[in-house]
PDB file of C-alpha atoms in Angstrom:
ATOM      1  CA  MET A 114    -100.018  38.386 109.816  1.00  0.00           C
ATOM      2  CA  ASN A 115    -103.387  40.803 109.427  1.00  0.00           C
ATOM      3  CA  GLU A 116    -103.637  44.005 108.613  1.00  0.00           C
ATOM      4  CA  ARG A 117    -103.868  45.469 111.871  1.00  0.00           C
ATOM      5  CA  ALA A 118    -100.352  43.326 112.954  1.00  0.00           C
ATOM      6  CA  ALA A 119     -98.864  44.721 109.724  1.00  0.00           C
ATOM      7  CA  SER A 120     -99.630  48.404 110.747  1.00  0.00           C
ATOM      8  CA  ALA A 121     -98.154  47.440 114.169  1.00  0.00           C
ATOM      9  CA  ALA A 122     -95.335  46.060 112.386  1.00  0.00           C
ATOM     10  CA  ASP A 123     -94.910  49.355 110.484  1.00  0.00           C
ATOM     11  CA  THR A 124     -95.301  51.236 113.686  1.00  0.00           C
ATOM     12  CA  GLN A 125     -92.603  48.996 115.150  1.00  0.00           C
ATOM     13  CA  ASN A 126     -90.133  49.704 112.606  1.00  0.00           C
ATOM     14  CA  ASP A 127     -90.915  53.787 112.327  1.00  0.00           C
ATOM     15  CA  ALA A 128     -90.286  53.671 115.985  1.00  0.00           C
ATOM     16  CA  ALA A 129     -86.976  51.991 116.057  1.00  0.00           C
ATOM     17  CA  GLY A 130     -84.667  53.908 118.158  1.00  0.00           C
ATOM     18  CA  SER A 131     -87.332  56.025 119.385  1.00  0.00           C
ATOM     19  CA  GLU A 132     -89.993  56.069 122.115  1.00  0.00           C
ATOM     20  CA  LEU A 133     -91.571  52.579 121.626  1.00  0.00           C
ATOM     21  CA  ALA A 134     -89.663  50.041 123.861  1.00  0.00           C
ATOM     22  CA  SER A 135     -88.461  46.368 122.773  1.00  0.00           C
ATOM     23  CA  ALA A 136     -90.307  44.116 125.222  1.00  0.00           C
ATOM     24  CA  LEU A 137     -89.406  40.686 126.371  1.00  0.00           C
ATOM     25  CA  VAL A 138     -92.319  38.550 128.097  1.00  0.00           C
ATOM     26  CA  ILE A 139     -91.301  35.252 129.944  1.00  0.00           C
ATOM     27  CA  GLY A 140     -93.998  33.059 130.981  1.00  0.00           C
ATOM     28  CA  GLU A 141     -96.641  30.376 130.152  1.00  0.00           C
ATOM     29  CA  ALA A 142     -98.742  30.513 126.828  1.00  0.00           C
ATOM     30  CA  LEU A 143    -101.708  28.267 127.038  1.00  0.00           C
ATOM     31  CA  VAL A 144    -105.193  27.354 125.474  1.00  0.00           C
ATOM     32  CA  ASP A 145    -108.263  28.490 127.448  1.00  0.00           C
ATOM     33  CA  LEU A 146    -111.239  25.992 127.164  1.00  0.00           C
ATOM     34  CA  LEU A 147    -114.126  27.800 127.653  1.00  0.00           C
ATOM     35  CA  PRO A 148    -117.479  26.535 128.202  1.00  0.00           C
ATOM     36  CA  GLY A 149    -120.396  26.512 125.798  1.00  0.00           C
ATOM     37  CA  ASP A 150    -123.061  29.280 125.481  1.00  0.00           C
ATOM     38  CA  GLU A 151    -125.637  30.464 122.935  1.00  0.00           C
ATOM     39  CA  HIS A 152    -123.305  31.476 120.280  1.00  0.00           C
ATOM     40  CA  SER A 153    -120.659  28.605 120.846  1.00  0.00           C
ATOM     41  CA  PRO A 154    -122.842  25.373 122.299  1.00  0.00           C
ATOM     42  CA  GLU A 155    -119.905  23.250 121.968  1.00  0.00           C
ATOM     43  CA  GLY A 156    -117.420  25.465 123.658  1.00  0.00           C
ATOM     44  CA  ARG A 157    -114.619  27.394 122.645  1.00  0.00           C
ATOM     45  CA  ALA A 158    -110.448  27.016 122.574  1.00  0.00           C
ATOM     46  CA  LEU A 159    -108.752  30.425 123.066  1.00  0.00           C
ATOM     47  CA  PRO A 160    -105.146  31.267 123.129  1.00  0.00           C
ATOM     48  CA  GLY A 161    -104.490  32.574 126.748  1.00  0.00           C
ATOM     49  CA  GLY A 162    -102.178  32.777 129.547  1.00  0.00           C
ATOM     50  CA  SER A 163    -101.123  35.840 131.416  1.00  0.00           C
ATOM     51  CA  PRO A 164     -97.702  36.214 130.057  1.00  0.00           C
ATOM     52  CA  MET A 165     -99.213  35.502 126.632  1.00  0.00           C
ATOM     53  CA  ASN A 166    -101.670  38.078 127.012  1.00  0.00           C
ATOM     54  CA  VAL A 167     -99.396  40.958 128.133  1.00  0.00           C
ATOM     55  CA  ALA A 168     -96.790  40.094 125.075  1.00  0.00           C
ATOM     56  CA  VAL A 169    -100.180  40.466 122.633  1.00  0.00           C
ATOM     57  CA  GLY A 170    -101.090  43.651 124.356  1.00  0.00           C
ATOM     58  CA  LEU A 171     -97.874  45.252 123.996  1.00  0.00           C
ATOM     59  CA  ALA A 172     -97.406  43.675 120.354  1.00  0.00           C
ATOM     60  CA  ARG A 173    -100.743  45.597 119.320  1.00  0.00           C
ATOM     61  CA  LEU A 174     -99.647  48.688 120.559  1.00  0.00           C
ATOM     62  CA  GLY A 175     -96.954  48.856 118.346  1.00  0.00           C
ATOM     63  CA  HIS A 176     -94.060  47.349 120.390  1.00  0.00           C
ATOM     64  CA  ARG A 177     -91.465  44.979 119.430  1.00  0.00           C
ATOM     65  CA  SER A 178     -92.477  41.989 121.760  1.00  0.00           C
ATOM     66  CA  GLN A 179     -90.995  38.724 122.163  1.00  0.00           C
ATOM     67  CA  LEU A 180     -92.350  35.712 124.028  1.00  0.00           C
ATOM     68  CA  ALA A 181     -90.466  33.163 125.870  1.00  0.00           C
ATOM     69  CA  ALA A 182     -93.006  30.479 126.466  1.00  0.00           C
ATOM     70  CA  ARG A 183     -92.931  26.791 125.903  1.00  0.00           C
ATOM     71  CA  LEU A 184     -95.543  25.322 123.212  1.00  0.00           C
ATOM     72  CA  ALA A 185     -95.907  21.862 121.475  1.00  0.00           C
ATOM     73  CA  ASP A 186     -96.013  21.557 117.797  1.00  0.00           C
ATOM     74  CA  ASP A 187     -99.348  20.080 118.318  1.00  0.00           C
ATOM     75  CA  GLU A 188    -103.349  21.334 117.044  1.00  0.00           C
ATOM     76  CA  LEU A 189    -103.442  23.410 120.348  1.00  0.00           C
ATOM     77  CA  GLY A 190    -100.332  24.908 119.657  1.00  0.00           C
ATOM     78  CA  GLY A 191    -100.999  25.851 116.317  1.00  0.00           C
ATOM     79  CA  LEU A 192    -104.052  27.999 117.848  1.00  0.00           C
ATOM     80  CA  VAL A 193    -101.248  29.933 120.152  1.00  0.00           C
ATOM     81  CA  ILE A 194     -98.962  30.484 117.222  1.00  0.00           C
ATOM     82  CA  THR A 195    -101.387  31.423 115.061  1.00  0.00           C
ATOM     83  CA  HIS A 196    -102.963  33.954 117.792  1.00  0.00           C
ATOM     84  CA  LEU A 197     -99.465  35.373 118.287  1.00  0.00           C
ATOM     85  CA  ALA A 198     -98.424  36.120 114.625  1.00  0.00           C
ATOM     86  CA  GLU A 199    -101.949  37.595 114.067  1.00  0.00           C
ATOM     87  CA  SER A 200    -100.696  40.165 116.769  1.00  0.00           C
ATOM     88  CA  GLY A 201     -97.017  40.476 116.126  1.00  0.00           C
ATOM     89  CA  VAL A 202     -95.556  38.684 118.872  1.00  0.00           C
ATOM     90  CA  GLU A 203     -92.334  36.510 118.039  1.00  0.00           C
ATOM     91  CA  LEU A 204     -91.327  33.541 119.804  1.00  0.00           C
ATOM     92  CA  VAL A 205     -87.941  33.195 120.908  1.00  0.00           C
ATOM     93  CA  ASP A 206     -85.596  30.168 120.197  1.00  0.00           C
ATOM     94  CA  GLY A 207     -86.623  26.663 121.559  1.00  0.00           C
ATOM     95  CA  ALA A 208     -90.204  27.857 122.585  1.00  0.00           C
ATOM     96  CA  LEU A 209     -91.638  25.016 120.044  1.00  0.00           C
ATOM     97  CA  ASP A 210     -89.922  22.270 122.128  1.00  0.00           C
ATOM     98  CA  GLY A 211     -92.545  21.567 124.664  1.00  0.00           C
ATOM     99  CA  GLU A 212     -93.986  17.849 124.931  1.00  0.00           C
ATOM    100  CA  ARG A 213     -97.577  19.233 124.907  1.00  0.00           C
ATOM    101  CA  THR A 214     -99.082  22.422 124.621  1.00  0.00           C
ATOM    102  CA  SER A 215    -100.724  23.848 128.107  1.00  0.00           C
ATOM    103  CA  THR A 216    -104.336  24.483 128.767  1.00  0.00           C
ATOM    104  CA  ALA A 217    -106.556  25.835 131.020  1.00  0.00           C
ATOM    105  CA  SER A 218    -110.371  24.998 131.394  1.00  0.00           C
ATOM    106  CA  ALA A 219    -112.278  27.950 132.556  1.00  0.00           C
ATOM    107  CA  THR A 220    -115.609  28.235 134.315  1.00  0.00           C
ATOM    108  CA  LEU A 221    -117.532  31.467 134.406  1.00  0.00           C
ATOM    109  CA  ASP A 222    -119.696  32.281 137.241  1.00  0.00           C
ATOM    110  CA  GLU A 223    -122.900  34.377 137.158  1.00  0.00           C
ATOM    111  CA  HIS A 224    -120.715  37.776 137.095  1.00  0.00           C
ATOM    112  CA  GLY A 225    -118.503  36.419 134.339  1.00  0.00           C
ATOM    113  CA  SER A 226    -115.607  36.020 136.417  1.00  0.00           C
ATOM    114  CA  ALA A 227    -113.232  32.902 135.627  1.00  0.00           C
ATOM    115  CA  SER A 228    -111.909  30.057 137.696  1.00  0.00           C
ATOM    116  CA  TYR A 229    -109.311  27.607 136.057  1.00  0.00           C
ATOM    117  CA  GLU A 230    -108.225  24.163 135.982  1.00  0.00           C
ATOM    118  CA  PHE A 231    -104.979  23.809 134.911  1.00  0.00           C
ATOM    119  CA  ASP A 232    -102.977  21.110 132.616  1.00  0.00           C
ATOM    120  CA  LEU A 233     -99.064  22.695 132.420  1.00  0.00           C
ATOM    121  CA  ASP A 234     -95.865  22.142 131.135  1.00  0.00           C
ATOM    122  CA  PHE A 235     -93.705  24.104 133.519  1.00  0.00           C
ATOM    123  CA  SER A 236     -90.566  24.381 131.458  1.00  0.00           C
ATOM    124  CA  LEU A 237     -89.655  27.460 129.856  1.00  0.00           C
ATOM    125  CA  PRO A 238     -86.844  28.456 127.484  1.00  0.00           C
ATOM    126  CA  THR A 239     -84.081  30.963 128.513  1.00  0.00           C
ATOM    127  CA  PRO A 240     -84.380  33.976 126.420  1.00  0.00           C
ATOM    128  CA  ASP A 241     -81.482  36.516 125.240  1.00  0.00           C
ATOM    129  CA  LEU A 242     -81.816  39.755 126.622  1.00  0.00           C
ATOM    130  CA  THR A 243     -79.807  41.612 124.071  1.00  0.00           C
ATOM    131  CA  ARG A 244     -81.966  44.573 122.829  1.00  0.00           C
ATOM    132  CA  VAL A 245     -84.397  43.996 125.235  1.00  0.00           C
ATOM    133  CA  ASP A 246     -85.819  47.392 127.147  1.00  0.00           C
ATOM    134  CA  VAL A 247     -88.747  45.599 129.272  1.00  0.00           C
ATOM    135  CA  LEU A 248     -88.737  42.604 130.849  1.00  0.00           C
ATOM    136  CA  HIS A 249     -92.039  41.129 132.006  1.00  0.00           C
ATOM    137  CA  THR A 250     -92.967  38.160 134.089  1.00  0.00           C
ATOM    138  CA  GLY A 251     -95.975  36.605 136.102  1.00  0.00           C
ATOM    139  CA  SER A 252     -98.721  33.973 137.144  1.00  0.00           C
ATOM    140  CA  ILE A 253     -97.834  30.298 137.519  1.00  0.00           C
ATOM    141  CA  GLY A 254     -94.489  30.027 135.036  1.00  0.00           C
ATOM    142  CA  ALA A 255     -92.559  32.632 137.209  1.00  0.00           C
ATOM    143  CA  VAL A 256     -92.853  30.668 140.580  1.00  0.00           C
ATOM    144  CA  VAL A 257     -93.236  26.962 139.767  1.00  0.00           C
ATOM    145  CA  ASP A 258     -90.075  25.106 138.794  1.00  0.00           C
ATOM    146  CA  PRO A 259     -88.374  24.370 136.529  1.00  0.00           C
ATOM    147  CA  GLY A 260     -89.852  27.479 134.804  1.00  0.00           C
ATOM    148  CA  GLY A 261     -89.541  29.360 138.195  1.00  0.00           C
ATOM    149  CA  ALA A 262     -85.745  29.028 138.403  1.00  0.00           C
ATOM    150  CA  VAL A 263     -85.299  30.090 134.436  1.00  0.00           C
ATOM    151  CA  VAL A 264     -87.460  33.337 135.125  1.00  0.00           C
ATOM    152  CA  ARG A 265     -85.497  34.284 138.109  1.00  0.00           C
ATOM    153  CA  ALA A 266     -82.169  33.631 136.540  1.00  0.00           C
ATOM    154  CA  VAL A 267     -83.484  35.770 133.745  1.00  0.00           C
ATOM    155  CA  PHE A 268     -84.345  38.618 136.414  1.00  0.00           C
ATOM    156  CA  GLU A 269     -81.155  38.280 137.981  1.00  0.00           C
ATOM    157  CA  GLU A 270     -79.189  38.953 134.662  1.00  0.00           C
ATOM    158  CA  ALA A 271     -81.271  41.804 133.749  1.00  0.00           C
ATOM    159  CA  ARG A 272     -80.563  43.432 137.170  1.00  0.00           C
ATOM    160  CA  ASP A 273     -76.889  42.635 136.674  1.00  0.00           C
ATOM    161  CA  ARG A 274     -76.972  44.251 133.195  1.00  0.00           C
ATOM    162  CA  GLY A 275     -78.453  47.310 134.235  1.00  0.00           C
ATOM    163  CA  GLY A 276     -80.927  49.677 132.009  1.00  0.00           C
ATOM    164  CA  ILE A 277     -83.893  47.138 131.598  1.00  0.00           C
ATOM    165  CA  LEU A 278     -87.174  47.878 133.225  1.00  0.00           C
ATOM    166  CA  THR A 279     -88.682  44.621 134.876  1.00  0.00           C
ATOM    167  CA  SER A 280     -92.132  44.071 135.600  1.00  0.00           C
ATOM    168  CA  TYR A 281     -93.907  41.292 137.748  1.00  0.00           C
ATOM    169  CA  ASP A 282     -97.755  40.135 137.981  1.00  0.00           C
ATOM    170  CA  PRO A 283     -97.933  37.484 140.810  1.00  0.00           C
ATOM    171  CA  ASN A 284    -101.555  36.315 139.036  1.00  0.00           C
ATOM    172  CA  VAL A 285    -101.971  33.936 141.729  1.00  0.00           C
ATOM    173  CA  ARG A 286    -103.125  30.409 141.166  1.00  0.00           C
ATOM    174  CA  ALA A 287    -103.448  29.381 144.799  1.00  0.00           C
ATOM    175  CA  ALA A 288    -104.484  25.692 143.775  1.00  0.00           C
ATOM    176  CA  ILE A 289    -101.758  25.213 141.650  1.00  0.00           C
ATOM    177  CA  MET A 290     -98.611  27.329 142.868  1.00  0.00           C
ATOM    178  CA  GLY A 291     -97.943  25.192 145.959  1.00  0.00           C
ATOM    179  CA  GLU A 292     -97.960  26.161 149.603  1.00  0.00           C
ATOM    180  CA  ARG A 293     -98.781  29.793 150.640  1.00  0.00           C
ATOM    181  CA  GLU A 294     -95.219  30.263 152.516  1.00  0.00           C
ATOM    182  CA  ALA A 295     -93.156  29.089 149.637  1.00  0.00           C
ATOM    183  CA  VAL A 296     -95.245  30.977 147.085  1.00  0.00           C
ATOM    184  CA  VAL A 297     -94.818  34.266 149.271  1.00  0.00           C
ATOM    185  CA  GLU A 298     -91.030  33.886 149.375  1.00  0.00           C
ATOM    186  CA  ARG A 299     -90.732  33.298 145.569  1.00  0.00           C
ATOM    187  CA  VAL A 300     -93.202  36.081 145.184  1.00  0.00           C
ATOM    188  CA  GLU A 301     -91.032  38.356 147.157  1.00  0.00           C
ATOM    189  CA  ALA A 302     -87.810  37.448 145.425  1.00  0.00           C
ATOM    190  CA  LEU A 303     -89.159  38.282 142.075  1.00  0.00           C
ATOM    191  CA  VAL A 304     -90.963  41.522 143.449  1.00  0.00           C
ATOM    192  CA  ALA A 305     -87.046  42.695 144.880  1.00  0.00           C
ATOM    193  CA  LEU A 306     -85.930  41.932 141.246  1.00  0.00           C
ATOM    194  CA  SER A 307     -88.670  44.027 139.618  1.00  0.00           C
ATOM    195  CA  HIS A 308     -89.299  48.094 139.066  1.00  0.00           C
ATOM    196  CA  VAL A 309     -92.979  47.748 138.619  1.00  0.00           C
ATOM    197  CA  VAL A 310     -95.323  45.377 140.393  1.00  0.00           C
ATOM    198  CA  LYS A 311     -99.147  44.913 139.669  1.00  0.00           C
ATOM    199  CA  LEU A 312    -101.432  42.675 141.554  1.00  0.00           C
ATOM    200  CA  SER A 313    -105.148  42.077 142.070  1.00  0.00           C
ATOM    201  CA  ASP A 314    -107.054  42.573 145.078  1.00  0.00           C
ATOM    202  CA  GLU A 315    -107.572  39.101 145.066  1.00  0.00           C
ATOM    203  CA  ASP A 316    -103.674  38.260 144.943  1.00  0.00           C
ATOM    204  CA  ALA A 317    -103.220  40.774 147.675  1.00  0.00           C
ATOM    205  CA  ALA A 318    -105.762  38.913 150.282  1.00  0.00           C
ATOM    206  CA  TRP A 319    -104.097  35.376 149.627  1.00  0.00           C
ATOM    207  CA  LEU A 320    -100.431  36.623 149.927  1.00  0.00           C
ATOM    208  CA  TYR A 321    -100.915  39.100 152.822  1.00  0.00           C
ATOM    209  CA  PRO A 322    -104.367  38.591 154.680  1.00  0.00           C
ATOM    210  CA  GLN A 323    -103.123  40.386 157.621  1.00  0.00           C
ATOM    211  CA  LEU A 324    -102.312  43.852 155.685  1.00  0.00           C
ATOM    212  CA  SER A 325    -104.906  46.376 154.029  1.00  0.00           C
ATOM    213  CA  PRO A 326    -104.394  47.415 150.574  1.00  0.00           C
ATOM    214  CA  SER A 327    -102.169  50.358 151.451  1.00  0.00           C
ATOM    215  CA  ASP A 328     -99.883  48.405 153.819  1.00  0.00           C
ATOM    216  CA  VAL A 329     -99.681  45.694 150.974  1.00  0.00           C
ATOM    217  CA  LEU A 330     -98.418  48.051 148.457  1.00  0.00           C
ATOM    218  CA  LEU A 331     -96.441  49.491 150.899  1.00  0.00           C
ATOM    219  CA  ARG A 332     -94.414  46.198 151.530  1.00  0.00           C
ATOM    220  CA  LEU A 333     -93.845  45.673 148.035  1.00  0.00           C
ATOM    221  CA  THR A 334     -92.327  49.303 147.423  1.00  0.00           C
ATOM    222  CA  GLU A 335     -90.098  48.395 150.918  1.00  0.00           C
ATOM    223  CA  LEU A 336     -89.356  44.985 148.706  1.00  0.00           C
ATOM    224  CA  GLY A 337     -87.956  47.270 146.109  1.00  0.00           C
ATOM    225  CA  ALA A 338     -90.737  47.962 143.550  1.00  0.00           C
ATOM    226  CA  ARG A 339     -90.399  51.444 142.410  1.00  0.00           C
ATOM    227  CA  LEU A 340     -94.150  51.619 141.289  1.00  0.00           C
ATOM    228  CA  ALA A 341     -96.438  49.248 142.892  1.00  0.00           C
ATOM    229  CA  LEU A 342    -100.352  48.863 142.088  1.00  0.00           C
ATOM    230  CA  MET A 343    -103.281  46.808 142.937  1.00  0.00           C
ATOM    231  CA  THR A 344    -106.281  46.610 140.549  1.00  0.00           C
ATOM    232  CA  ARG A 345    -109.864  46.160 142.477  1.00  0.00           C
ATOM    233  CA  GLY A 346    -112.129  45.434 139.664  1.00  0.00           C
ATOM    234  CA  GLY A 347    -115.000  47.780 139.699  1.00  0.00           C
ATOM    235  CA  ASP A 348    -113.414  49.931 141.981  1.00  0.00           C
ATOM    236  CA  GLY A 349    -110.582  50.786 140.123  1.00  0.00           C
ATOM    237  CA  ALA A 350    -106.808  50.684 141.161  1.00  0.00           C
ATOM    238  CA  LEU A 351    -104.703  51.920 143.593  1.00  0.00           C
ATOM    239  CA  ALA A 352    -100.965  52.748 142.860  1.00  0.00           C
ATOM    240  CA  ARG A 353     -98.132  53.874 145.372  1.00  0.00           C
ATOM    241  CA  THR A 354     -94.389  54.726 145.024  1.00  0.00           C
ATOM    242  CA  ALA A 355     -92.177  55.347 147.965  1.00  0.00           C
ATOM    243  CA  GLU A 356     -93.277  58.942 148.283  1.00  0.00           C
ATOM    244  CA  ARG A 357     -97.276  58.811 148.022  1.00  0.00           C
ATOM    245  CA  GLU A 358    -100.396  56.858 146.904  1.00  0.00           C
ATOM    246  CA  PHE A 359    -102.749  57.074 143.775  1.00  0.00           C
ATOM    247  CA  THR A 360    -106.106  56.053 142.846  1.00  0.00           C
ATOM    248  CA  VAL A 361    -107.767  55.822 139.244  1.00  0.00           C
ATOM    249  CA  PRO A 362    -111.640  54.702 139.103  1.00  0.00           C
ATOM    250  CA  ALA A 363    -112.361  51.978 136.858  1.00  0.00           C
ATOM    251  CA  PRO A 364    -114.162  53.280 133.454  1.00  0.00           C
ATOM    252  CA  ALA A 365    -117.865  52.549 133.129  1.00  0.00           C
ATOM    253  CA  VAL A 366    -118.197  49.752 131.067  1.00  0.00           C
ATOM    254  CA  ARG A 367    -120.773  46.877 130.289  1.00  0.00           C
ATOM    255  CA  VAL A 368    -118.912  43.578 131.507  1.00  0.00           C
ATOM    256  CA  VAL A 369    -119.022  40.823 129.381  1.00  0.00           C
ATOM    257  CA  ASP A 370    -116.366  38.897 131.094  1.00  0.00           C
ATOM    258  CA  THR A 371    -113.106  39.641 133.131  1.00  0.00           C
ATOM    259  CA  VAL A 372    -111.018  37.034 131.144  1.00  0.00           C
ATOM    260  CA  GLY A 373    -107.250  38.660 130.599  1.00  0.00           C
ATOM    261  CA  ALA A 374    -108.926  41.983 132.401  1.00  0.00           C
ATOM    262  CA  GLY A 375    -105.472  41.897 134.390  1.00  0.00           C
ATOM    263  CA  ASP A 376    -103.117  41.482 131.671  1.00  0.00           C
ATOM    264  CA  ALA A 377    -104.586  44.099 129.591  1.00  0.00           C
ATOM    265  CA  PHE A 378    -104.263  46.555 132.390  1.00  0.00           C
ATOM    266  CA  MET A 379    -100.520  45.487 132.666  1.00  0.00           C
ATOM    267  CA  SER A 380     -99.942  45.845 129.027  1.00  0.00           C
ATOM    268  CA  GLY A 381    -101.399  49.269 128.834  1.00  0.00           C
ATOM    269  CA  LEU A 382     -99.473  50.283 131.919  1.00  0.00           C
ATOM    270  CA  LEU A 383     -96.193  48.923 130.441  1.00  0.00           C
ATOM    271  CA  HIS A 384     -97.015  50.827 127.186  1.00  0.00           C
ATOM    272  CA  ALA A 385     -97.838  54.112 129.013  1.00  0.00           C
ATOM    273  CA  VAL A 386     -94.316  53.797 131.491  1.00  0.00           C
ATOM    274  CA  SER A 387     -91.977  52.457 128.810  1.00  0.00           C
ATOM    275  CA  THR A 388     -91.041  55.802 127.226  1.00  0.00           C
ATOM    276  CA  PRO A 389     -87.156  56.263 127.575  1.00  0.00           C
ATOM    277  CA  ASN A 390     -87.817  59.453 129.741  1.00  0.00           C
ATOM    278  CA  ILE A 391     -90.434  57.804 132.337  1.00  0.00           C
ATOM    279  CA  ARG A 392     -88.088  54.518 132.050  1.00  0.00           C
ATOM    280  CA  ARG A 393     -85.251  56.431 133.299  1.00  0.00           C
ATOM    281  CA  VAL A 394     -87.086  57.683 136.208  1.00  0.00           C
ATOM    282  CA  ILE A 395     -88.336  54.503 137.203  1.00  0.00           C
ATOM    283  CA  LEU A 396     -84.762  53.135 136.685  1.00  0.00           C
ATOM    284  CA  GLY A 397     -83.588  55.920 139.131  1.00  0.00           C
ATOM    285  CA  GLY A 398     -81.119  56.834 136.016  1.00  0.00           C
ATOM    286  CA  ALA A 399     -82.592  60.625 135.542  1.00  0.00           C
ATOM    287  CA  HIS A 400     -80.691  63.120 137.565  1.00  0.00           C
ATOM    288  CA  GLY A 401     -83.241  64.895 140.033  1.00  0.00           C
ATOM    289  CA  SER A 402     -86.134  62.639 139.224  1.00  0.00           C
ATOM    290  CA  THR A 403     -89.027  62.197 140.977  1.00  0.00           C
ATOM    291  CA  PHE A 404     -92.524  60.440 140.710  1.00  0.00           C
ATOM    292  CA  ASP A 405     -95.031  63.205 140.161  1.00  0.00           C
ATOM    293  CA  ASP A 406     -98.554  63.085 139.525  1.00  0.00           C
ATOM    294  CA  SER A 407     -99.094  63.857 136.047  1.00  0.00           C
ATOM    295  CA  TRP A 408     -97.307  60.567 134.394  1.00  0.00           C
ATOM    296  CA  VAL A 409     -98.229  58.313 137.163  1.00  0.00           C
ATOM    297  CA  ASP A 410    -102.023  59.426 136.902  1.00  0.00           C
ATOM    298  CA  ALA A 411    -101.644  59.214 133.037  1.00  0.00           C
ATOM    299  CA  ALA A 412    -100.161  55.817 133.199  1.00  0.00           C
ATOM    300  CA  LEU A 413    -102.897  54.440 135.615  1.00  0.00           C
ATOM    301  CA  ALA A 414    -105.770  55.894 133.044  1.00  0.00           C
ATOM    302  CA  THR A 415    -104.019  54.448 129.748  1.00  0.00           C
ATOM    303  CA  ALA A 416    -103.970  50.865 132.180  1.00  0.00           C
ATOM    304  CA  ALA A 417    -107.593  51.327 133.275  1.00  0.00           C
ATOM    305  CA  GLN A 418    -109.085  51.897 129.790  1.00  0.00           C
ATOM    306  CA  SER A 419    -107.036  49.203 128.542  1.00  0.00           C
ATOM    307  CA  ALA A 420    -108.705  46.803 130.854  1.00  0.00           C
ATOM    308  CA  ALA A 421    -112.061  48.266 129.996  1.00  0.00           C
ATOM    309  CA  VAL A 422    -111.526  47.617 126.581  1.00  0.00           C
ATOM    310  CA  THR A 423    -111.305  44.157 127.217  1.00  0.00           C
ATOM    311  CA  VAL A 424    -113.782  43.258 129.560  1.00  0.00           C
ATOM    312  CA  ALA A 425    -116.831  44.857 127.356  1.00  0.00           C
ATOM    313  CA  ARG A 426    -115.776  41.712 124.858  1.00  0.00           C
ATOM    314  CA  ALA A 427    -115.322  37.933 125.251  1.00  0.00           C
ATOM    315  CA  GLY A 428    -112.153  36.449 126.107  1.00  0.00           C
ATOM    316  CA  ALA A 429    -108.642  37.671 126.594  1.00  0.00           C
ATOM    317  CA  ASN A 430    -108.707  40.540 123.825  1.00  0.00           C
ATOM    318  CA  PRO A 431    -106.564  43.675 124.780  1.00  0.00           C
ATOM    319  CA  PRO A 432    -107.026  46.585 122.624  1.00  0.00           C
ATOM    320  CA  TRP A 433    -105.121  47.915 119.322  1.00  0.00           C
ATOM    321  CA  PRO A 434    -103.738  51.758 119.124  1.00  0.00           C
ATOM    322  CA  GLU A 435    -107.347  52.774 117.814  1.00  0.00           C
ATOM    323  CA  GLU A 436    -109.344  51.240 120.184  1.00  0.00           C
ATOM    324  CA  LEU A 437    -107.031  52.506 122.839  1.00  0.00           C
ATOM    325  CA  ASP A 438    -107.585  55.948 121.529  1.00  0.00           C
ATOM    326  CA  ARG A 439    -111.174  56.147 121.189  1.00  0.00           C
ATOM    327  CA  ALA A 440    -111.391  54.713 124.850  1.00  0.00           C
TER     328      ALA A 440
END
C-alpha cells in the first residue's frame, strides 16, 4: 500500500461511525489494453472496468470500498490486484476464482475518446451486505448473465434490508450487451431498484432514442430513481429529482483522454451524497426532507470536478482528496 492509500486508510479508520460511508461496488474488473503512443510505443496494460474504477475512486476519497468482481490468479489479474491495493480497495471473498482476467482492448479517436473490444468473464461473486451504506453497480456485469442475475439479486436484497443507498450507471456497451429491447428491460429493472442513477448522453440516445435528455431523466425518476443524472461531456451534466431539474457546466480543462471520466464523475457524486444526512434525504427517511438546491448543486459540482481531474491525465485515474480539493 502506498503513502496515499495508507493516508486514505487512516481517514477511513478515523471516520468509522461518522460521515464517510462504507461502499460496496459489484461488477466487472478488467485490464484495458491501450494502443501505443510516443511515450509507450508497445502499448499499455492498465487496470480498468467501470465498476472497479468507481470502487477505486471511492477508496481514494477515504471510504471503505469493497469490490465484488471476478479475477484470475494470472499476470493480468496481478495488475488489477496491485492497483486495487495501492488505492485501498478490498476484494470480497470469491473474487479470485475466475478462469481468466477480463480485458478490454481500447482504440482512441482523434479527440481522445475510447471504444473497446471485450474479452470478459461474465461471472461475479455474491457479496455480503453487512455494514454496507452504499451499493453501486454498472456496465456490462450488471446486465449480462450470469453476473447480471447476481447483481439483481443483491440489489433486491438491499431493497429488502432497507437503509442502503443504491446507485447504478448503465454505461452501455451496445456491441456486447445484447438486443436493445432486452437490455432496456434489464436496465429499467435496475433503475427501479436504485436511488441514484447516472448515465451518459450516449447511453440515453441508445436506450431512449425517441426522448429528449430532460424526458430521459424524467423517465428514470418515474421508474423510481430519487436522483437521476446525465453527463454530456464538454456540455456539463443535467440532473433531476421528481420536483425539478438541475444543470452544472463542465470545468475548463485540457483533455488528455476520456477513459474513466464517467466513473470518476460517479465516484465523486457518491462521495458527495453519501453523508448520513443526505443519505437519509435520498432514502426518504428524514422527516420533512426535501431536495434543495444547495446539496444537489454541490454534489454535481464535486462530481464534475472529479471527472475534470481524470480527463486531464491518461487512463482511468480518479482523484485523491488533495487533488479534488485543489480542483
